[in-house]
PDB file of C-alpha atoms and ligand atoms in Angstrom:
ATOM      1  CA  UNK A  22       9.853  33.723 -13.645  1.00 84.00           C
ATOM      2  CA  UNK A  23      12.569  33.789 -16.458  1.00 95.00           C
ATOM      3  CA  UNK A  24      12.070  36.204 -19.254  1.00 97.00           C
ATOM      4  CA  UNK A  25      14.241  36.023 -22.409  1.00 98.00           C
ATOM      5  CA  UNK A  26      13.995  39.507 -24.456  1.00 98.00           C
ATOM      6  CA  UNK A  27      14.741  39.120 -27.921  1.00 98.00           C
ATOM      7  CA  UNK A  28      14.904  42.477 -30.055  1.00 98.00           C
ATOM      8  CA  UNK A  29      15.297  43.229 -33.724  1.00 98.00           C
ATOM      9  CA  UNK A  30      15.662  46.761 -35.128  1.00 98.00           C
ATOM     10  CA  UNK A  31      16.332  48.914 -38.242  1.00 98.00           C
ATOM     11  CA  UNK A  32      16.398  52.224 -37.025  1.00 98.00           C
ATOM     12  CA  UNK A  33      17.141  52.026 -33.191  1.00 98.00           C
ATOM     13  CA  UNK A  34      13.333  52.018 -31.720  1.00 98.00           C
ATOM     14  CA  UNK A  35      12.536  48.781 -30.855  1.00 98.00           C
ATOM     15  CA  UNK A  36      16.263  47.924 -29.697  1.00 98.00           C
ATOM     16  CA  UNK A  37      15.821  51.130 -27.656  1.00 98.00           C
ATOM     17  CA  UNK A  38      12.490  50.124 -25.823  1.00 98.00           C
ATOM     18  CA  UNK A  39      14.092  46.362 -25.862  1.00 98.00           C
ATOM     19  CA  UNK A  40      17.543  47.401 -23.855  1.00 98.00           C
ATOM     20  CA  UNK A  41      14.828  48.541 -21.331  1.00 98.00           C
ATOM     21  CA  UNK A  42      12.526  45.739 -20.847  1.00 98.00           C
ATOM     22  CA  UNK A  43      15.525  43.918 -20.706  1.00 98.00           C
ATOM     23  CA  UNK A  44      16.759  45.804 -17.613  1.00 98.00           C
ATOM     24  CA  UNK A  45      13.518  46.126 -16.260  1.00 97.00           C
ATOM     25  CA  UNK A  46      12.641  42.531 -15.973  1.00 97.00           C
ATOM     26  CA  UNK A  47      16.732  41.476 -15.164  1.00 97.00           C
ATOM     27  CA  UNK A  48      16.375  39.417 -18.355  1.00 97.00           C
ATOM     28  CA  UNK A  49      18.930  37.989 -20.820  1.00 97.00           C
ATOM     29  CA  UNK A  50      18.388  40.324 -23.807  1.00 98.00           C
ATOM     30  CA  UNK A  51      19.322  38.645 -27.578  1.00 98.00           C
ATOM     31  CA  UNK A  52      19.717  41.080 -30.540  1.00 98.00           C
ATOM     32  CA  UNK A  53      19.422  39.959 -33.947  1.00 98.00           C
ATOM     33  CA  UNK A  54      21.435  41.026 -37.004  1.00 98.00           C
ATOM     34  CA  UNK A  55      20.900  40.868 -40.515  1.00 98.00           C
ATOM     35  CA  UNK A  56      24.026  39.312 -42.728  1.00 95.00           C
ATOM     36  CA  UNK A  57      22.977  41.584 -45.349  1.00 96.00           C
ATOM     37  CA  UNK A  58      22.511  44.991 -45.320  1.00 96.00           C
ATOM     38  CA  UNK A  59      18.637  45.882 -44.992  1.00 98.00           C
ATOM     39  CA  UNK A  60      17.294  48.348 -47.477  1.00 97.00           C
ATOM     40  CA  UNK A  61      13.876  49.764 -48.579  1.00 96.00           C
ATOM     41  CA  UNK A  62      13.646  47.727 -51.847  1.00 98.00           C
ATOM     42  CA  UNK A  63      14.571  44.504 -50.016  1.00 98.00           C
ATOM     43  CA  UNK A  64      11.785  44.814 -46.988  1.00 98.00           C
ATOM     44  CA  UNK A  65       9.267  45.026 -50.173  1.00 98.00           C
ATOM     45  CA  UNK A  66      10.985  42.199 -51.909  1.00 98.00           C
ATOM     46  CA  UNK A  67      10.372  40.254 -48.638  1.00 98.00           C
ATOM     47  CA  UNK A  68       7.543  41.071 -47.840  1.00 98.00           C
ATOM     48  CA  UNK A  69       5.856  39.873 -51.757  1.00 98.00           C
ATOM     49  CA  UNK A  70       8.285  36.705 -52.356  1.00 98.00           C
ATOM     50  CA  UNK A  71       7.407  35.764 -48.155  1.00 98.00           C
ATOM     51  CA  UNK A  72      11.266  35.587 -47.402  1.00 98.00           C
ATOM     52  CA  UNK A  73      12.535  34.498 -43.830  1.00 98.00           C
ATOM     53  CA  UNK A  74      15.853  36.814 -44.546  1.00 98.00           C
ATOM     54  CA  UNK A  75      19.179  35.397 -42.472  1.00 97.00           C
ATOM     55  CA  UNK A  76      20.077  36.526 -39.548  1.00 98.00           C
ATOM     56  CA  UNK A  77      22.614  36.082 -36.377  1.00 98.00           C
ATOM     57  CA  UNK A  78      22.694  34.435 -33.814  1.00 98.00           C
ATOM     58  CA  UNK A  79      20.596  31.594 -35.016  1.00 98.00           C
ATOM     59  CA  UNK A  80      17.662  30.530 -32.444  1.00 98.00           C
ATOM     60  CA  UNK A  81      19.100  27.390 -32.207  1.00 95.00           C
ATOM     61  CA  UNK A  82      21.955  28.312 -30.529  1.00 96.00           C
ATOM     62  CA  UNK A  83      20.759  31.560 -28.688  1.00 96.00           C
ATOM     63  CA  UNK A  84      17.463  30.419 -26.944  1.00 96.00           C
ATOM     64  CA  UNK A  85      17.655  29.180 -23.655  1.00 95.00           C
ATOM     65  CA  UNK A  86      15.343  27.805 -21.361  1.00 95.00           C
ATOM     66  CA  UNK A  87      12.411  30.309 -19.953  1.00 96.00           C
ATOM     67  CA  UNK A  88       9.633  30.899 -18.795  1.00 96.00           C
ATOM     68  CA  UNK A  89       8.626  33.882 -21.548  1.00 98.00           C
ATOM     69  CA  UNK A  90      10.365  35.301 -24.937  1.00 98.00           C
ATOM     70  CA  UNK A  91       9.131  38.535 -25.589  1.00 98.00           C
ATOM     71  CA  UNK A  92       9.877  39.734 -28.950  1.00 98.00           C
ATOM     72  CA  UNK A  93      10.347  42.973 -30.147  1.00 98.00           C
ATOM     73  CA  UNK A  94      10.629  44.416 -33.175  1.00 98.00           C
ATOM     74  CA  UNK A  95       9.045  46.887 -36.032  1.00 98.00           C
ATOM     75  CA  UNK A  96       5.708  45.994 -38.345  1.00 98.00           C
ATOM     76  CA  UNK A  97       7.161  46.744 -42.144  1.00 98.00           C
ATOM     77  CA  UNK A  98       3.976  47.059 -44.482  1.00 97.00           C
ATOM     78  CA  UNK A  99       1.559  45.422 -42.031  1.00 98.00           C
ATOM     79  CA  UNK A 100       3.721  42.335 -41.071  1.00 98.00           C
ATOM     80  CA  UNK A 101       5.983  41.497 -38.313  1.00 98.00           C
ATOM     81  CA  UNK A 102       9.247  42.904 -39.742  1.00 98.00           C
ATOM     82  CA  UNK A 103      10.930  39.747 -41.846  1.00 98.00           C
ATOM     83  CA  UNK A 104      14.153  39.304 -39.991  1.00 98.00           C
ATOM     84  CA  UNK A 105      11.868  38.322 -36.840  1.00 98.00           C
ATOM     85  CA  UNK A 106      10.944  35.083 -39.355  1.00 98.00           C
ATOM     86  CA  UNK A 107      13.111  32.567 -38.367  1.00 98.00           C
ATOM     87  CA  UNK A 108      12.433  33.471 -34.558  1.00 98.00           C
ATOM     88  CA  UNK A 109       8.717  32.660 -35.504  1.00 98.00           C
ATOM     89  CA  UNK A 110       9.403  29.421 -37.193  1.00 98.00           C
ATOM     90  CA  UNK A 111      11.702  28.153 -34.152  1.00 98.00           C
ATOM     91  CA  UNK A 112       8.699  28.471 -31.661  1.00 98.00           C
ATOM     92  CA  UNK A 113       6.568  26.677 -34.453  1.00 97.00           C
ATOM     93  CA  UNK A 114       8.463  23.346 -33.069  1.00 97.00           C
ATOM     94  CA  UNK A 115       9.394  25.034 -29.393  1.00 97.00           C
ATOM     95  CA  UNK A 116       6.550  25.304 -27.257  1.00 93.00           C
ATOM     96  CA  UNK A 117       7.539  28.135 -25.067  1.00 97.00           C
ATOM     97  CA  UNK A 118       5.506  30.923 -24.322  1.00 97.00           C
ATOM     98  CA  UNK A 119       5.969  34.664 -26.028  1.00 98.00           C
ATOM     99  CA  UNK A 120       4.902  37.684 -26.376  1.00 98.00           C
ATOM    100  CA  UNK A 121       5.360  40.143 -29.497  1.00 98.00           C
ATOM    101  CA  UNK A 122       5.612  43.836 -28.583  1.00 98.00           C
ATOM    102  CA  UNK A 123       6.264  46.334 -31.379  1.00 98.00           C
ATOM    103  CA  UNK A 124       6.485  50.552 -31.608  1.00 98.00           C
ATOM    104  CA  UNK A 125       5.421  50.779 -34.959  1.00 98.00           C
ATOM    105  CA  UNK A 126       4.306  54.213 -36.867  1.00 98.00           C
ATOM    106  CA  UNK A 127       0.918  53.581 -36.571  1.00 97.00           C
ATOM    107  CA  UNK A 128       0.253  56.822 -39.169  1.00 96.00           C
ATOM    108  CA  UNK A 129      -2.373  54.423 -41.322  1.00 95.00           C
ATOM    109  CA  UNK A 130      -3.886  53.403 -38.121  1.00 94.00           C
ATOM    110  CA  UNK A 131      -3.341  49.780 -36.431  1.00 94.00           C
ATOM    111  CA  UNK A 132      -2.013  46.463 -37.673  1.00 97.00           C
ATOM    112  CA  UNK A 133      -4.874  44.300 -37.703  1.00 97.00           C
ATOM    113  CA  UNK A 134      -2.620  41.398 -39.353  1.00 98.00           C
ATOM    114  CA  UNK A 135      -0.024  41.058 -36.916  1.00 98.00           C
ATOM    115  CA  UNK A 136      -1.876  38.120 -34.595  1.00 98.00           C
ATOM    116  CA  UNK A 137      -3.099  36.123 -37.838  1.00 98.00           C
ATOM    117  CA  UNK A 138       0.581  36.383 -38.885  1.00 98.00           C
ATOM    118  CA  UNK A 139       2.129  35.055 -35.554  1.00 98.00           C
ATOM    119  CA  UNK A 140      -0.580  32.628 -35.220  1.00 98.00           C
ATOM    120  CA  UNK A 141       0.037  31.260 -38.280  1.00 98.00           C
ATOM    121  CA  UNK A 142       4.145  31.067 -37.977  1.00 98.00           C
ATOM    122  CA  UNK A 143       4.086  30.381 -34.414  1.00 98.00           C
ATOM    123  CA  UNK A 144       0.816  27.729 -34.740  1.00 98.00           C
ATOM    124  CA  UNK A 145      -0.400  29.529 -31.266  1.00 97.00           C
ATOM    125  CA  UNK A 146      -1.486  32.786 -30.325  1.00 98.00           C
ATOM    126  CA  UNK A 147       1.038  35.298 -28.313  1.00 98.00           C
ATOM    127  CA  UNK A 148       0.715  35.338 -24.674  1.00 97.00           C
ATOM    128  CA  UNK A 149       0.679  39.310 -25.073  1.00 98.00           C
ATOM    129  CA  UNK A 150       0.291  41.368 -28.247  1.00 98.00           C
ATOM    130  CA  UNK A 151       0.866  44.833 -27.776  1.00 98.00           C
ATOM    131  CA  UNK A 152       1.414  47.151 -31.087  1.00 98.00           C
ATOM    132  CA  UNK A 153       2.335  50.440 -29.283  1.00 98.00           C
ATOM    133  CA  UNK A 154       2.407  53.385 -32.845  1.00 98.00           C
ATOM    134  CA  UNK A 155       4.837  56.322 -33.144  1.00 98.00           C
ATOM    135  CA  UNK A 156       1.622  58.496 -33.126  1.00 97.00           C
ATOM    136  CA  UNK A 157       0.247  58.011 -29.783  1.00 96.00           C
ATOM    137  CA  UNK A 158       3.670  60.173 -29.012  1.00 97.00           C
ATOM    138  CA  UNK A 159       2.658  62.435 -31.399  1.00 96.00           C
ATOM    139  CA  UNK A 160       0.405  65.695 -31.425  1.00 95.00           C
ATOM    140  CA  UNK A 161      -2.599  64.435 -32.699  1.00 92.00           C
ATOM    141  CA  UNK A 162      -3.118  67.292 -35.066  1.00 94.00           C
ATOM    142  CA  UNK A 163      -2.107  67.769 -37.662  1.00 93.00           C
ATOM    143  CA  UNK A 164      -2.661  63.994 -38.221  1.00 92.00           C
ATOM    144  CA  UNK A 165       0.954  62.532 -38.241  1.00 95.00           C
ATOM    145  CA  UNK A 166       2.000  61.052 -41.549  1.00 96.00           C
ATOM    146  CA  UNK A 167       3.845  57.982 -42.673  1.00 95.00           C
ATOM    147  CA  UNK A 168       6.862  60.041 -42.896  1.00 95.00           C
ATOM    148  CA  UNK A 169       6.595  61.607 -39.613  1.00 95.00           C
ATOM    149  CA  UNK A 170       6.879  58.465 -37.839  1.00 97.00           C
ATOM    150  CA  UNK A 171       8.568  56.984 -39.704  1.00 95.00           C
ATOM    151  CA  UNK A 172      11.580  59.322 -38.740  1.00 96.00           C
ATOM    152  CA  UNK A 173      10.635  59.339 -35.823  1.00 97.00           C
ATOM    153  CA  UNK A 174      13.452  58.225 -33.115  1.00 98.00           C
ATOM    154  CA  UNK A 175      11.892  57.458 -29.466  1.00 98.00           C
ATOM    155  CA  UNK A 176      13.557  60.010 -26.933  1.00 98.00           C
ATOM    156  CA  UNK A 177      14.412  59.054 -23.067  1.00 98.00           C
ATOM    157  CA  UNK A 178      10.423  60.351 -21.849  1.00 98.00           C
ATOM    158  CA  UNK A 179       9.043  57.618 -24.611  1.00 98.00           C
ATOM    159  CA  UNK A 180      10.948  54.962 -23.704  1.00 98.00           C
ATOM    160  CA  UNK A 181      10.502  55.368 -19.845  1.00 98.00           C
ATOM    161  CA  UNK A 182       6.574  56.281 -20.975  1.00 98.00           C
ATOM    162  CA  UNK A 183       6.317  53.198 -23.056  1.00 98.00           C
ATOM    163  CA  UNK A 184       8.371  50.632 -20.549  1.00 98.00           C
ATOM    164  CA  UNK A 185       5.840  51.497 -18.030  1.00 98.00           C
ATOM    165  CA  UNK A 186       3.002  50.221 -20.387  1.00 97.00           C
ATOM    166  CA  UNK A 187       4.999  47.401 -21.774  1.00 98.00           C
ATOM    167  CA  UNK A 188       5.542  45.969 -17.898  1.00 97.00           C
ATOM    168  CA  UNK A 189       1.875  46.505 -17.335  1.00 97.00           C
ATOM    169  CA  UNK A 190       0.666  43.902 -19.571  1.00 96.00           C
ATOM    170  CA  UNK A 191       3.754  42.055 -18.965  1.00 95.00           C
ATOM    171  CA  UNK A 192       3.479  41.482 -14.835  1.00 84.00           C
ATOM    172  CA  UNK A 193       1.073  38.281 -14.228  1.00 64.00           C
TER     173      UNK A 193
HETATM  174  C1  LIG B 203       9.318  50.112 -45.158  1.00 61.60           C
HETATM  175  C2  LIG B 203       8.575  50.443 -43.904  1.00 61.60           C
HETATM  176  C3  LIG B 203       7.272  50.009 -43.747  1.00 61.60           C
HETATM  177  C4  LIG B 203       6.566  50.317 -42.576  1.00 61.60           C
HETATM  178  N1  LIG B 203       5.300  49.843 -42.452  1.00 61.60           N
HETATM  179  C5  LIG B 203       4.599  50.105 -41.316  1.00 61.60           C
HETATM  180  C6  LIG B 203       3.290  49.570 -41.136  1.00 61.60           C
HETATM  181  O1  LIG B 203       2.741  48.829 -41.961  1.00 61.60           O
HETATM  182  N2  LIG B 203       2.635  49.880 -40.002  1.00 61.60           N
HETATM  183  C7  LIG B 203       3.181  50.680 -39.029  1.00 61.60           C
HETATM  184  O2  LIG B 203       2.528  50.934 -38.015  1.00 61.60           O
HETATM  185  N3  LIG B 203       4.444  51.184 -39.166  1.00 61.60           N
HETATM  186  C8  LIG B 203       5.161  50.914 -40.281  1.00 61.60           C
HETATM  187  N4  LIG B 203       6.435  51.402 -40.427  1.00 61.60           N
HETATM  188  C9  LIG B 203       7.021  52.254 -39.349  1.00 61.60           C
HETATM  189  C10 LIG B 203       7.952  51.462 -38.428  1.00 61.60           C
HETATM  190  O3  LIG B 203       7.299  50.331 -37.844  1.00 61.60           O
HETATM  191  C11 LIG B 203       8.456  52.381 -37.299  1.00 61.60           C
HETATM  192  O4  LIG B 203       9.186  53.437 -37.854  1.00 61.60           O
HETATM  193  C12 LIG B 203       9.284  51.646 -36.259  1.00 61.60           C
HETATM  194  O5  LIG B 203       9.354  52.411 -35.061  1.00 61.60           O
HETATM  195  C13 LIG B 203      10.697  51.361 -36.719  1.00 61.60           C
HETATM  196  O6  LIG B 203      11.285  50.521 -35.770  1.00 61.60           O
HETATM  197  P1  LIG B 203      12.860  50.348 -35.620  1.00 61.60           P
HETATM  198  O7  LIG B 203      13.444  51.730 -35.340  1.00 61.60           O
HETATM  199  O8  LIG B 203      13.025  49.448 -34.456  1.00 61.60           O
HETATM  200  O9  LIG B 203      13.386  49.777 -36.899  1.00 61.60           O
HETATM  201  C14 LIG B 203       7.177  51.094 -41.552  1.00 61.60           C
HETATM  202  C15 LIG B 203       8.500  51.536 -41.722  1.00 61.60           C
HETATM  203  C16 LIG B 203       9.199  51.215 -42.878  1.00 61.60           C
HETATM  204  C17 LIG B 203      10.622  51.681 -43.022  1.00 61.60           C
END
């Protein structure tokens, strides 16, 4: 089976746990960049005026042929982090299979509006959803905040931790 990883991060997590799915399942690994700069003001911005921000390389001429895309990337404010967008809206009108796979803080607890969101820009559900949170690497007390995870940076153990999961729910 062909697997196509395709990662987007701000701050290094989900490219970090992406670089090693890609290894682990020998698959081509594309990493999307914003044009712009991203800052805190603009994920809010998207997030209220629903903006599909650009970003490089374009689907169109990055997506090849497979069997599965698994997508990874953070959830900003409850939603699929924006620059993931136009990924979303390419598999609207290309029916290939995918999965969306996300460390996310996970401090207010899960992110029960991820699979209505990628139902509704993908028009299907996700072969796998997995939204793996910051906390579950955490001490559980004292209860970890939003700003505890959210400088949180995953360390070698994590990502060898959370690959193992991710491949889990990932082998047929
Ligand atoms: C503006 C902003 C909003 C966030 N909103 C959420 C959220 O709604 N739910 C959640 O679990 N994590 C949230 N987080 C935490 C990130 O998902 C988490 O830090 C993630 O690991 C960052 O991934 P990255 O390093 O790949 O960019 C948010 C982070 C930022 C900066």
């Amino acid at each position: 089976m062909s697997n196509t990883v395709i990662s987007y991060s701000l701050t290094g997590n989900n490219r970090a746990l992406a670089d090693s799915v890609a290894k682990e399942l020998s698959a081509e690994h594309i990493k999307i960049e914003e044009v712009k700069s991203r800052t805190m003001g603009s994920i809010v911005l998207d997030i209220i005026f629903n903006k599909s921000p650009t970003v490089r390389p374009l689907p169109d001429s990055s997506i090849k042929e497979c069997d599965l895309i698994v997508l990874l990337g953070p959830v900003w404010m409850g939603k699929v982090a924006t620059p993931l967008r136009l990924y979303l809206k390419y598999l609207k009108t290309h029916p290939y299979r995918y999965a969306f796979i996300s460390i996310s803080g996970g401090a207010d607890g899960s992110n029960p509006g991820i699979a209505g969101e990628l139902e509704k820009r993908t028009g299907r559900t996700p072969a796998v959803l997995l939204d793996l949170h910051i906390t579950g690497l955490l001490p559980s007390s004292p209860r970890p905040t939003r700003k505890a995870t959210s400088a949180y940076r995953l360390k070698p153990d994590d990502i060898v931790k959370l690959t193992g999961k991710i491949m889990t729910v990932l082998s047929p």
